[in-house]
mmCIF file of C-alpha atoms and ligand atoms in Angstrom:
data_model
loop_
_atom_site.group_PDB
_atom_site.id
_atom_site.type_symbol
_atom_site.label_atom_id
_atom_site.label_comp_id
_atom_site.label_asym_id
_atom_site.label_seq_id
_atom_site.Cartn_x
_atom_site.Cartn_y
_atom_site.Cartn_z
ATOM 1 C CA MET A 1 0.000 0.000 0.000
ATOM 2 C CA GLN A 2 1.361 3.397 -0.951
ATOM 3 C CA LYS A 3 1.924 5.799 1.931
ATOM 4 C CA LEU A 4 -0.094 8.962 1.342
ATOM 5 C CA ALA A 5 0.686 12.484 2.503
ATOM 6 C CA PRO A 6 -2.174 14.178 4.423
ATOM 7 C CA PHE A 7 -2.564 16.775 1.645
ATOM 8 C CA SER A 8 -2.865 14.137 -1.123
ATOM 9 C CA ALA A 9 -6.145 12.860 -2.574
ATOM 10 C CA ASP A 10 -7.511 10.015 -0.486
ATOM 11 C CA PRO A 11 -9.956 7.784 -2.396
ATOM 12 C CA LYS A 12 -11.875 7.136 0.825
ATOM 13 C CA LEU A 13 -12.625 10.872 1.022
ATOM 14 C CA THR A 14 -13.536 11.340 -2.652
ATOM 15 C CA ARG A 15 -16.245 13.841 -3.507
ATOM 16 C CA GLY A 16 -17.673 10.956 -5.455
ATOM 17 C CA ARG A 17 -19.227 10.203 -8.839
ATOM 18 C CA SER A 18 -22.211 11.856 -10.535
ATOM 19 C CA VAL A 19 -24.090 8.543 -10.398
ATOM 20 C CA VAL A 20 -23.474 6.825 -7.041
ATOM 21 C CA GLU A 21 -21.775 3.408 -7.300
ATOM 22 C CA ASP A 22 -20.437 0.978 -4.706
ATOM 23 C CA SER A 23 -16.661 1.153 -4.349
ATOM 24 C CA PRO A 24 -14.841 -1.677 -6.136
ATOM 25 C CA ALA A 25 -13.864 -4.724 -4.088
ATOM 26 C CA TYR A 26 -10.127 -4.894 -4.678
ATOM 27 C CA ARG A 27 -9.297 -1.546 -6.232
ATOM 28 C CA SER A 28 -9.540 2.050 -5.120
ATOM 29 C CA ASP A 29 -11.971 4.413 -6.839
ATOM 30 C CA TYR A 30 -9.041 6.115 -8.591
ATOM 31 C CA GLN A 31 -7.766 2.770 -9.896
ATOM 32 C CA ARG A 32 -11.250 2.164 -11.261
ATOM 33 C CA ASP A 33 -11.150 5.569 -12.971
ATOM 34 C CA ARG A 34 -7.806 4.765 -14.575
ATOM 35 C CA ASP A 35 -9.053 1.375 -15.725
ATOM 36 C CA ARG A 36 -12.192 2.848 -17.290
ATOM 37 C CA ILE A 37 -10.055 5.388 -19.146
ATOM 38 C CA ILE A 38 -7.773 2.666 -20.532
ATOM 39 C CA HIS A 39 -10.809 0.671 -21.728
ATOM 40 C CA SER A 40 -12.407 3.666 -23.469
ATOM 41 C CA ALA A 41 -12.591 4.050 -27.256
ATOM 42 C CA ALA A 42 -11.259 7.605 -27.006
ATOM 43 C CA PHE A 43 -8.102 6.273 -25.343
ATOM 44 C CA ARG A 44 -7.488 3.787 -28.175
ATOM 45 C CA ARG A 45 -7.903 6.573 -30.720
ATOM 46 C CA LEU A 46 -4.986 8.461 -29.161
ATOM 47 C CA GLU A 47 -2.723 6.012 -30.981
ATOM 48 C CA TYR A 48 -3.623 7.604 -34.298
ATOM 49 C CA LYS A 49 -3.708 11.236 -33.218
ATOM 50 C CA THR A 50 -0.685 13.482 -33.142
ATOM 51 C CA GLN A 51 0.519 16.726 -31.614
ATOM 52 C CA VAL A 52 3.063 18.194 -34.014
ATOM 53 C CA PHE A 53 3.604 15.615 -36.712
ATOM 54 C CA VAL A 54 0.759 13.955 -38.556
ATOM 55 C CA ASN A 55 0.366 10.247 -37.923
ATOM 56 C CA HIS A 56 1.464 9.037 -41.346
ATOM 57 C CA GLU A 57 4.677 11.080 -41.354
ATOM 58 C CA GLY A 58 6.638 8.345 -39.587
ATOM 59 C CA ASP A 59 6.353 5.429 -37.201
ATOM 60 C CA LEU A 60 8.849 6.721 -34.667
ATOM 61 C CA PHE A 61 7.204 10.010 -33.757
ATOM 62 C CA ARG A 62 5.219 10.436 -30.595
ATOM 63 C CA THR A 63 1.500 10.015 -30.887
ATOM 64 C CA ARG A 64 -0.959 11.275 -28.325
ATOM 65 C CA LEU A 65 -1.010 7.776 -26.882
ATOM 66 C CA THR A 66 2.741 7.527 -26.316
ATOM 67 C CA HIS A 67 2.719 11.143 -25.145
ATOM 68 C CA SER A 68 0.046 10.340 -22.553
ATOM 69 C CA ILE A 69 2.022 7.297 -21.369
ATOM 70 C CA GLU A 70 5.149 9.457 -21.006
ATOM 71 C CA VAL A 71 3.163 12.035 -19.031
ATOM 72 C CA ALA A 72 1.854 9.262 -16.765
ATOM 73 C CA GLN A 73 5.379 7.884 -16.261
ATOM 74 C CA ILE A 74 6.807 11.267 -15.272
ATOM 75 C CA ALA A 75 3.843 12.192 -13.087
ATOM 76 C CA ARG A 76 3.759 8.832 -11.284
ATOM 77 C CA SER A 77 7.471 8.937 -10.489
ATOM 78 C CA ILE A 78 6.985 12.331 -8.889
ATOM 79 C CA ALA A 79 3.752 11.323 -7.134
ATOM 80 C CA ARG A 80 5.458 8.355 -5.529
ATOM 81 C CA VAL A 81 8.374 10.294 -4.119
ATOM 82 C CA MET A 82 6.053 13.049 -2.847
ATOM 83 C CA ASP A 83 3.532 10.607 -1.319
ATOM 84 C CA LEU A 84 0.777 11.885 -3.603
ATOM 85 C CA ASN A 85 -1.832 9.503 -4.967
ATOM 86 C CA GLU A 86 -0.221 7.612 -7.853
ATOM 87 C CA ASP A 87 -3.445 6.096 -9.163
ATOM 88 C CA LEU A 88 -5.219 9.420 -9.419
ATOM 89 C CA THR A 89 -2.135 11.014 -10.986
ATOM 90 C CA GLU A 90 -2.038 8.232 -13.554
ATOM 91 C CA ALA A 91 -5.760 8.471 -14.319
ATOM 92 C CA ILE A 92 -5.545 12.220 -14.946
ATOM 93 C CA SER A 93 -2.389 11.875 -17.050
ATOM 94 C CA LEU A 94 -3.845 9.154 -19.268
ATOM 95 C CA ALA A 95 -7.081 11.106 -19.779
ATOM 96 C CA HIS A 96 -5.716 14.618 -20.199
ATOM 97 C CA ASP A 97 -5.671 14.589 -24.019
ATOM 98 C CA LEU A 98 -8.798 12.507 -24.744
ATOM 99 C CA GLY A 99 -10.668 15.498 -26.174
ATOM 100 C CA HIS A 100 -8.071 16.514 -28.725
ATOM 101 C CA THR A 101 -9.086 16.836 -32.354
ATOM 102 C CA PRO A 102 -7.072 15.139 -35.086
ATOM 103 C CA PHE A 103 -3.937 17.017 -36.218
ATOM 104 C CA GLY A 104 -2.975 18.658 -32.957
ATOM 105 C CA HIS A 105 -3.368 22.340 -32.327
ATOM 106 C CA SER A 106 -4.174 23.344 -35.894
ATOM 107 C CA GLY A 107 -7.145 20.964 -35.791
ATOM 108 C CA GLN A 108 -8.377 22.413 -32.520
ATOM 109 C CA ASP A 109 -8.018 26.007 -33.795
ATOM 110 C CA ALA A 110 -9.879 25.164 -36.988
ATOM 111 C CA LEU A 111 -12.724 23.476 -35.106
ATOM 112 C CA ASN A 112 -12.920 26.353 -32.654
ATOM 113 C CA ALA A 113 -13.269 28.763 -35.591
ATOM 114 C CA CYS A 114 -16.042 26.578 -37.089
ATOM 115 C CA MET A 115 -17.848 26.618 -33.732
ATOM 116 C CA LYS A 116 -17.437 30.336 -33.007
ATOM 117 C CA ASP A 117 -21.166 31.094 -33.328
ATOM 118 C CA TYR A 118 -22.148 27.916 -31.483
ATOM 119 C CA GLY A 119 -20.243 28.085 -28.194
ATOM 120 C CA GLY A 120 -16.692 27.443 -29.490
ATOM 121 C CA PHE A 121 -14.503 24.382 -29.075
ATOM 122 C CA GLU A 122 -11.921 23.859 -26.303
ATOM 123 C CA HIS A 123 -9.995 20.586 -26.286
ATOM 124 C CA ASN A 124 -9.852 20.576 -22.509
ATOM 125 C CA LEU A 125 -13.559 20.928 -22.137
ATOM 126 C CA GLN A 126 -13.931 18.248 -24.801
ATOM 127 C CA SER A 127 -11.820 15.818 -22.718
ATOM 128 C CA LEU A 128 -14.335 16.257 -19.923
ATOM 129 C CA ARG A 129 -17.205 15.847 -22.396
ATOM 130 C CA VAL A 130 -15.703 12.560 -23.591
ATOM 131 C CA VAL A 131 -15.531 11.068 -20.086
ATOM 132 C CA ASP A 132 -18.823 12.594 -18.903
ATOM 133 C CA LEU A 133 -20.961 11.968 -21.938
ATOM 134 C CA LEU A 134 -19.564 10.726 -25.212
ATOM 135 C CA GLU A 135 -18.263 7.289 -24.194
ATOM 136 C CA GLU A 136 -21.400 5.167 -24.449
ATOM 137 C CA LYS A 137 -20.509 1.858 -22.845
ATOM 138 C CA TYR A 138 -22.072 1.397 -19.448
ATOM 139 C CA ALA A 139 -25.607 0.302 -18.676
ATOM 140 C CA GLU A 140 -26.329 2.663 -15.829
ATOM 141 C CA PHE A 141 -24.784 5.976 -16.785
ATOM 142 C CA PRO A 142 -23.549 8.002 -19.729
ATOM 143 C CA GLY A 143 -19.785 8.468 -20.062
ATOM 144 C CA LEU A 144 -17.368 6.836 -17.633
ATOM 145 C CA ASN A 145 -18.889 8.274 -14.429
ATOM 146 C CA LEU A 146 -15.434 9.189 -13.058
ATOM 147 C CA THR A 147 -14.753 10.613 -9.602
ATOM 148 C CA TYR A 148 -14.791 14.331 -8.992
ATOM 149 C CA GLU A 149 -11.007 14.415 -8.472
ATOM 150 C CA THR A 150 -10.197 12.815 -11.841
ATOM 151 C CA ARG A 151 -12.641 15.142 -13.601
ATOM 152 C CA GLU A 152 -11.168 18.116 -11.740
ATOM 153 C CA GLY A 153 -7.726 17.147 -13.017
ATOM 154 C CA ILE A 154 -8.885 16.630 -16.602
ATOM 155 C CA LEU A 155 -10.382 20.127 -16.752
ATOM 156 C CA LYS A 156 -7.086 22.027 -16.689
ATOM 157 C CA HIS A 157 -8.410 25.301 -17.963
ATOM 158 C CA CYS A 158 -11.753 26.623 -18.991
ATOM 159 C CA SER A 159 -13.257 29.992 -19.929
ATOM 160 C CA LYS A 160 -15.510 31.647 -17.346
ATOM 161 C CA ALA A 161 -18.497 31.409 -19.688
ATOM 162 C CA HIS A 162 -18.123 27.637 -19.929
ATOM 163 C CA ALA A 163 -17.268 27.285 -16.230
ATOM 164 C CA ARG A 164 -20.693 28.702 -15.359
ATOM 165 C CA GLU A 165 -22.390 25.868 -17.259
ATOM 166 C CA LEU A 166 -20.377 23.122 -15.581
ATOM 167 C CA GLY A 167 -21.650 23.214 -11.996
ATOM 168 C CA ASP A 168 -19.268 22.135 -9.210
ATOM 169 C CA ILE A 169 -16.420 21.172 -11.517
ATOM 170 C CA GLY A 170 -16.336 24.655 -13.102
ATOM 171 C CA GLN A 171 -16.509 26.484 -9.800
ATOM 172 C CA ARG A 172 -12.779 26.911 -9.317
ATOM 173 C CA PHE A 173 -12.423 28.915 -12.538
ATOM 174 C CA LEU A 174 -14.943 31.423 -11.189
ATOM 175 C CA ALA A 175 -13.562 31.450 -7.632
ATOM 176 C CA GLY A 176 -9.893 31.458 -8.719
ATOM 177 C CA THR A 177 -9.016 28.431 -6.553
ATOM 178 C CA GLN A 178 -6.709 25.478 -7.329
ATOM 179 C CA PRO A 179 -7.223 21.804 -8.092
ATOM 180 C CA GLY A 180 -5.609 19.088 -5.924
ATOM 181 C CA LEU A 181 -1.867 18.391 -6.126
ATOM 182 C CA GLU A 182 -2.269 15.323 -8.348
ATOM 183 C CA ALA A 183 -3.979 17.526 -10.956
ATOM 184 C CA GLN A 184 -1.312 20.221 -10.639
ATOM 185 C CA LEU A 185 1.332 17.553 -11.058
ATOM 186 C CA ALA A 186 -0.181 15.965 -14.176
ATOM 187 C CA ASN A 187 -0.337 19.439 -15.698
ATOM 188 C CA LEU A 188 3.393 20.125 -15.233
ATOM 189 C CA ALA A 189 4.361 16.567 -16.202
ATOM 190 C CA ASP A 190 2.563 17.224 -19.512
ATOM 191 C CA ALA A 191 4.897 20.162 -20.221
ATOM 192 C CA ILE A 192 8.013 18.210 -19.212
ATOM 193 C CA ALA A 193 6.983 15.381 -21.538
ATOM 194 C CA TYR A 194 6.138 17.395 -24.643
ATOM 195 C CA ASN A 195 9.020 19.857 -24.468
ATOM 196 C CA ASN A 196 11.493 17.007 -24.302
ATOM 197 C CA HIS A 197 9.924 14.629 -26.778
ATOM 198 C CA ASP A 198 9.442 17.423 -29.268
ATOM 199 C CA VAL A 199 13.190 18.069 -29.098
ATOM 200 C CA ASP A 200 13.772 14.368 -29.780
ATOM 201 C CA ASP A 201 11.205 14.143 -32.609
ATOM 202 C CA GLY A 202 12.310 17.490 -34.084
ATOM 203 C CA LEU A 203 15.927 16.307 -34.238
ATOM 204 C CA ARG A 204 14.949 12.926 -35.671
ATOM 205 C CA CYS A 205 13.109 14.443 -38.604
ATOM 206 C CA GLY A 206 15.796 17.093 -39.152
ATOM 207 C CA LEU A 207 13.558 20.134 -38.686
ATOM 208 C CA ILE A 208 15.863 21.356 -35.897
ATOM 209 C CA SER A 209 19.551 20.622 -35.279
ATOM 210 C CA VAL A 210 21.823 19.987 -32.302
ATOM 211 C CA ASP A 211 23.793 23.103 -33.253
ATOM 212 C CA GLN A 212 20.663 25.246 -33.102
ATOM 213 C CA LEU A 213 19.701 23.726 -29.759
ATOM 214 C CA ARG A 214 23.034 24.702 -28.239
ATOM 215 C CA GLU A 215 21.631 28.229 -27.884
ATOM 216 C CA VAL A 216 19.138 26.828 -25.327
ATOM 217 C CA LYS A 217 20.697 26.582 -21.843
ATOM 218 C CA LEU A 218 18.706 23.548 -20.703
ATOM 219 C CA PHE A 219 19.867 21.526 -23.703
ATOM 220 C CA ALA A 220 23.399 22.997 -23.906
ATOM 221 C CA ASP A 221 24.276 22.212 -20.263
ATOM 222 C CA GLN A 222 23.222 18.565 -20.450
ATOM 223 C CA CYS A 223 24.661 18.056 -23.930
ATOM 224 C CA GLN A 224 27.997 19.417 -22.782
ATOM 225 C CA SER A 225 28.224 17.065 -19.841
ATOM 226 C CA VAL A 226 27.364 14.103 -22.095
ATOM 227 C CA SER A 227 30.075 15.121 -24.592
ATOM 228 C CA GLN A 228 32.632 15.465 -21.796
ATOM 229 C CA LEU A 229 31.819 12.072 -20.340
ATOM 230 C CA TYR A 230 31.577 10.299 -23.711
ATOM 231 C CA PRO A 231 33.616 12.241 -26.300
ATOM 232 C CA GLN A 232 33.347 9.466 -28.928
ATOM 233 C CA LEU A 233 29.629 8.840 -28.642
ATOM 234 C CA GLU A 234 27.604 8.835 -31.865
ATOM 235 C CA GLU A 235 25.078 11.676 -32.234
ATOM 236 C CA ARG A 236 21.925 9.554 -31.879
ATOM 237 C CA ARG A 237 23.055 8.426 -28.444
ATOM 238 C CA VAL A 238 24.238 11.895 -27.471
ATOM 239 C CA ILE A 239 20.731 13.156 -28.200
ATOM 240 C CA HIS A 240 19.036 10.472 -26.129
ATOM 241 C CA GLU A 241 21.475 10.891 -23.234
ATOM 242 C CA THR A 242 20.914 14.652 -23.340
ATOM 243 C CA VAL A 243 17.128 14.404 -23.456
ATOM 244 C CA ARG A 244 16.936 11.892 -20.635
ATOM 245 C CA ARG A 245 19.173 14.139 -18.495
ATOM 246 C CA MET A 246 16.963 17.126 -19.286
ATOM 247 C CA ILE A 247 13.894 15.199 -18.139
ATOM 248 C CA ASN A 248 15.657 14.096 -14.966
ATOM 249 C CA TYR A 249 16.890 17.655 -14.274
ATOM 250 C CA LEU A 250 13.340 19.001 -14.607
ATOM 251 C CA ILE A 251 11.845 16.243 -12.431
ATOM 252 C CA VAL A 252 14.418 16.692 -9.638
ATOM 253 C CA ASP A 253 13.814 20.453 -9.656
ATOM 254 C CA LEU A 254 10.045 19.979 -9.612
ATOM 255 C CA VAL A 255 10.189 17.599 -6.648
ATOM 256 C CA GLU A 256 12.509 19.823 -4.613
ATOM 257 C CA ALA A 257 10.750 23.117 -5.384
ATOM 258 C CA SER A 258 7.306 21.595 -4.755
ATOM 259 C CA GLN A 259 8.318 20.000 -1.446
ATOM 260 C CA GLU A 260 9.656 23.384 -0.367
ATOM 261 C CA SER A 261 6.511 25.268 -1.422
ATOM 262 C CA ILE A 262 4.211 22.736 0.293
ATOM 263 C CA ARG A 263 6.285 22.940 3.476
ATOM 264 C CA LYS A 264 6.125 26.759 3.441
ATOM 265 C CA ALA A 265 2.389 26.799 2.729
ATOM 266 C CA GLY A 266 1.772 24.425 5.634
ATOM 267 C CA VAL A 267 -1.263 22.828 3.976
ATOM 268 C CA ALA A 268 -2.692 19.816 5.812
ATOM 269 C CA THR A 269 -5.556 18.657 3.576
ATOM 270 C CA ILE A 270 -6.573 18.586 -0.089
ATOM 271 C CA ASP A 271 -9.137 21.322 0.591
ATOM 272 C CA GLU A 272 -6.400 23.582 1.960
ATOM 273 C CA VAL A 273 -4.455 22.885 -1.237
ATOM 274 C CA ARG A 274 -7.525 23.880 -3.248
ATOM 275 C CA ASP A 275 -7.983 27.095 -1.288
ATOM 276 C CA TYR A 276 -4.318 28.091 -1.396
ATOM 277 C CA PRO A 277 -3.916 31.255 -3.522
ATOM 278 C CA HIS A 278 -1.496 29.701 -6.015
ATOM 279 C CA PRO A 279 -0.352 26.272 -7.242
ATOM 280 C CA LEU A 280 2.030 24.353 -4.960
ATOM 281 C CA ILE A 281 3.490 22.011 -7.555
ATOM 282 C CA VAL A 282 6.099 24.279 -9.100
ATOM 283 C CA HIS A 283 9.538 24.580 -10.622
ATOM 284 C CA SER A 284 12.167 26.832 -9.099
ATOM 285 C CA ASP A 285 12.314 30.290 -10.716
ATOM 286 C CA LYS A 286 15.605 29.459 -12.407
ATOM 287 C CA VAL A 287 14.374 26.238 -13.990
ATOM 288 C CA ARG A 288 11.024 27.749 -14.942
ATOM 289 C CA GLU A 289 12.972 30.344 -16.965
ATOM 290 C CA GLU A 290 15.095 27.652 -18.589
ATOM 291 C CA ALA A 291 12.041 25.575 -19.487
ATOM 292 C CA LEU A 292 10.387 28.660 -20.939
ATOM 293 C CA GLU A 293 13.447 29.349 -23.095
ATOM 294 C CA LEU A 294 13.190 25.820 -24.520
ATOM 295 C CA LYS A 295 9.487 26.210 -25.148
ATOM 296 C CA GLN A 296 10.059 29.483 -27.001
ATOM 297 C CA PHE A 297 12.840 27.893 -29.043
ATOM 298 C CA LEU A 298 10.455 25.122 -30.113
ATOM 299 C CA ARG A 299 7.756 27.614 -30.977
ATOM 300 C CA ARG A 300 10.139 29.617 -33.171
ATOM 301 C CA ASN A 301 12.022 26.788 -34.816
ATOM 302 C CA LEU A 302 9.850 23.668 -34.797
ATOM 303 C CA TYR A 303 6.168 24.589 -34.530
ATOM 304 C CA SER A 304 6.700 27.451 -37.023
ATOM 305 C CA HIS A 305 8.846 25.445 -39.440
ATOM 306 C CA TYR A 306 7.439 25.797 -42.931
ATOM 307 C CA ARG A 307 6.924 22.059 -43.271
ATOM 308 C CA VAL A 308 4.945 21.926 -40.032
ATOM 309 C CA LEU A 309 2.950 24.983 -41.129
ATOM 310 C CA ARG A 310 2.104 23.400 -44.481
ATOM 311 C CA MET A 311 0.750 20.321 -42.743
ATOM 312 C CA SER A 312 -1.190 22.518 -40.299
ATOM 313 C CA LYS A 313 -2.750 24.360 -43.201
ATOM 314 C CA LYS A 314 -3.882 21.131 -44.831
ATOM 315 C CA ALA A 315 -5.198 19.860 -41.498
ATOM 316 C CA ALA A 316 -7.212 23.021 -40.889
ATOM 317 C CA ARG A 317 -8.748 22.691 -44.334
ATOM 318 C CA VAL A 318 -9.755 19.067 -43.755
ATOM 319 C CA ILE A 319 -11.412 19.942 -40.450
ATOM 320 C CA SER A 320 -13.256 23.047 -41.552
ATOM 321 C CA GLU A 321 -14.473 21.654 -44.879
ATOM 322 C CA LEU A 322 -15.775 18.500 -43.219
ATOM 323 C CA PHE A 323 -17.515 20.549 -40.549
ATOM 324 C CA ASP A 324 -19.107 22.893 -43.092
ATOM 325 C CA VAL A 325 -20.367 20.156 -45.389
ATOM 326 C CA PHE A 326 -21.988 18.256 -42.495
ATOM 327 C CA LEU A 327 -23.557 21.379 -41.036
ATOM 328 C CA ASP A 328 -24.931 22.224 -44.455
ATOM 329 C CA ASP A 329 -26.476 18.757 -44.830
ATOM 330 C CA TYR A 330 -26.343 16.450 -41.828
ATOM 331 C CA ARG A 331 -27.688 13.559 -43.918
ATOM 332 C CA LEU A 332 -24.086 13.142 -45.157
ATOM 333 C CA LEU A 333 -23.067 12.013 -41.672
ATOM 334 C CA PRO A 334 -22.717 8.246 -41.055
ATOM 335 C CA GLU A 335 -25.992 6.525 -40.245
ATOM 336 C CA HIS A 336 -25.257 6.231 -36.547
ATOM 337 C CA TYR A 337 -25.592 10.021 -36.274
ATOM 338 C CA HIS A 338 -28.820 10.468 -38.247
ATOM 339 C CA ALA A 339 -31.405 10.213 -35.485
ATOM 340 C CA LEU A 340 -29.456 12.431 -33.091
ATOM 341 C CA SER A 341 -28.652 15.021 -35.785
ATOM 342 C CA ALA A 342 -32.254 15.194 -36.958
ATOM 343 C CA GLU A 343 -33.410 15.733 -33.378
ATOM 344 C CA MET A 344 -30.790 18.423 -32.735
ATOM 345 C CA ALA A 345 -31.403 20.138 -36.070
ATOM 346 C CA GLY A 346 -35.075 20.380 -35.092
ATOM 347 C CA ASN A 347 -34.022 22.194 -31.907
ATOM 348 C CA SER A 348 -31.262 24.571 -32.918
ATOM 349 C CA THR A 349 -28.317 24.901 -35.264
ATOM 350 C CA ALA A 350 -26.023 25.198 -32.222
ATOM 351 C CA LEU A 351 -27.039 21.738 -30.988
ATOM 352 C CA LEU A 352 -26.543 20.238 -34.423
ATOM 353 C CA ALA A 353 -23.150 21.968 -34.681
ATOM 354 C CA ARG A 354 -22.149 20.376 -31.351
ATOM 355 C CA VAL A 355 -22.993 16.881 -32.632
ATOM 356 C CA ILE A 356 -20.845 17.533 -35.695
ATOM 357 C CA ALA A 357 -18.002 18.952 -33.585
ATOM 358 C CA ASP A 358 -18.107 15.788 -31.429
ATOM 359 C CA TYR A 359 -17.942 13.632 -34.552
ATOM 360 C CA VAL A 360 -15.065 15.600 -36.101
ATOM 361 C CA ALA A 361 -13.132 15.918 -32.818
ATOM 362 C CA GLY A 362 -13.344 12.166 -32.263
ATOM 363 C CA MET A 363 -11.651 11.383 -35.600
ATOM 364 C CA THR A 364 -8.072 10.167 -35.767
ATOM 365 C CA ASP A 365 -5.702 11.830 -38.250
ATOM 366 C CA ARG A 366 -6.033 9.080 -40.814
ATOM 367 C CA PHE A 367 -9.779 8.719 -40.398
ATOM 368 C CA ALA A 368 -10.188 12.462 -41.004
ATOM 369 C CA ILE A 369 -8.079 12.290 -44.165
ATOM 370 C CA ASN A 370 -10.034 9.266 -45.435
ATOM 371 C CA GLU A 371 -13.376 10.837 -44.552
ATOM 372 C CA TYR A 372 -12.339 13.983 -46.430
ATOM 373 C CA ARG A 373 -11.604 11.856 -49.506
ATOM 374 C CA ARG A 374 -14.871 9.923 -49.189
ATOM 375 C CA VAL A 375 -16.885 13.125 -48.979
ATOM 376 C CA PHE A 376 -15.104 15.311 -51.519
ATOM 377 C CA GLU A 377 -13.270 13.193 -54.091
ATOM 378 C CA PRO A 378 -15.491 11.898 -56.920
ATOM 379 C CA GLY A 379 -13.216 8.896 -57.607
ATOM 380 C CA GLU A 380 -13.376 7.641 -54.011
ATOM 381 C CA LEU A 381 -15.835 5.158 -52.545
ATOM 382 C CA THR A 382 -18.264 6.814 -50.174
HETATM 383 MG MG1 MG B 1 -0.652 16.720 -23.344
#
């Protein structure tokens, strides 16, 4: 049994599930949450969704599935050493990207633009929608009926307008309070994972170079120590050794700075964590600056690389043209959606638009590309 700190999330004190269920016999409620997430269709789809690179660009790039597993690995390591709840941390980490559209951020921006007159589209809110509503598997409730704490962690950010519609789970965005430490941790583990694996993927595909990265302190420091220790090492191994040291450096800093901030805050329960005026899982100022420098480097050199931008442009077109054609005539949707779309269309265009957004957001990269062909290309089967 894992030892838990008094300010961690205790499954015996959970705020519970929307539909009351008996606790499982040999698992905690947070283990059950994690298991339901792993068995969801949205989780399996993460394998064919990407963040920066599109799925068919290569087999070695991170997908949202491997990204989520890396986030869970980093977050669980930290949770264990800090006596936070590992199962809850893992559940939040594995679920945090479930609501992402195909094609990463360009897909989300395109869908948000399509939905601008109908309430917009936020991937974070969509993750919550997936676990609360869209997974249709269980006999007694819609969605996965997860605990409050897992849902709290999944909803990382949210506009005030949406927060008002969400009841208890949206409350903290109106009150300006914090989520529990496991949620704060999964959030920072996400950034550690993607900054580092984007360096690795960016180098692998040649869109950025080791020489360029030497201008970034976080990379340069670790790369230099690897080169000193192993002067003959081939570049591929130098890169991996550097990236793994960067991850370790960030994790060690996060643990030490967070332990210090929790000690200073003197919080004794999860509710005191929630009411504390700022997050307690933090990096030191120095390392936060270094991580920011890396993030800005990636934004300038990788995410804005012309080849990435070309793919983003194509992705945005696929998303917005599919959305428009379905909104114009919902009878083009697959049969499964006909009854629901007809009902929504009879109510309001906004409700119909939401059904279409759910359909489009749930697509994997390759499904979206194939669906685009089936709908628009005369030579393709429908
Ligand atoms: Mg993520």
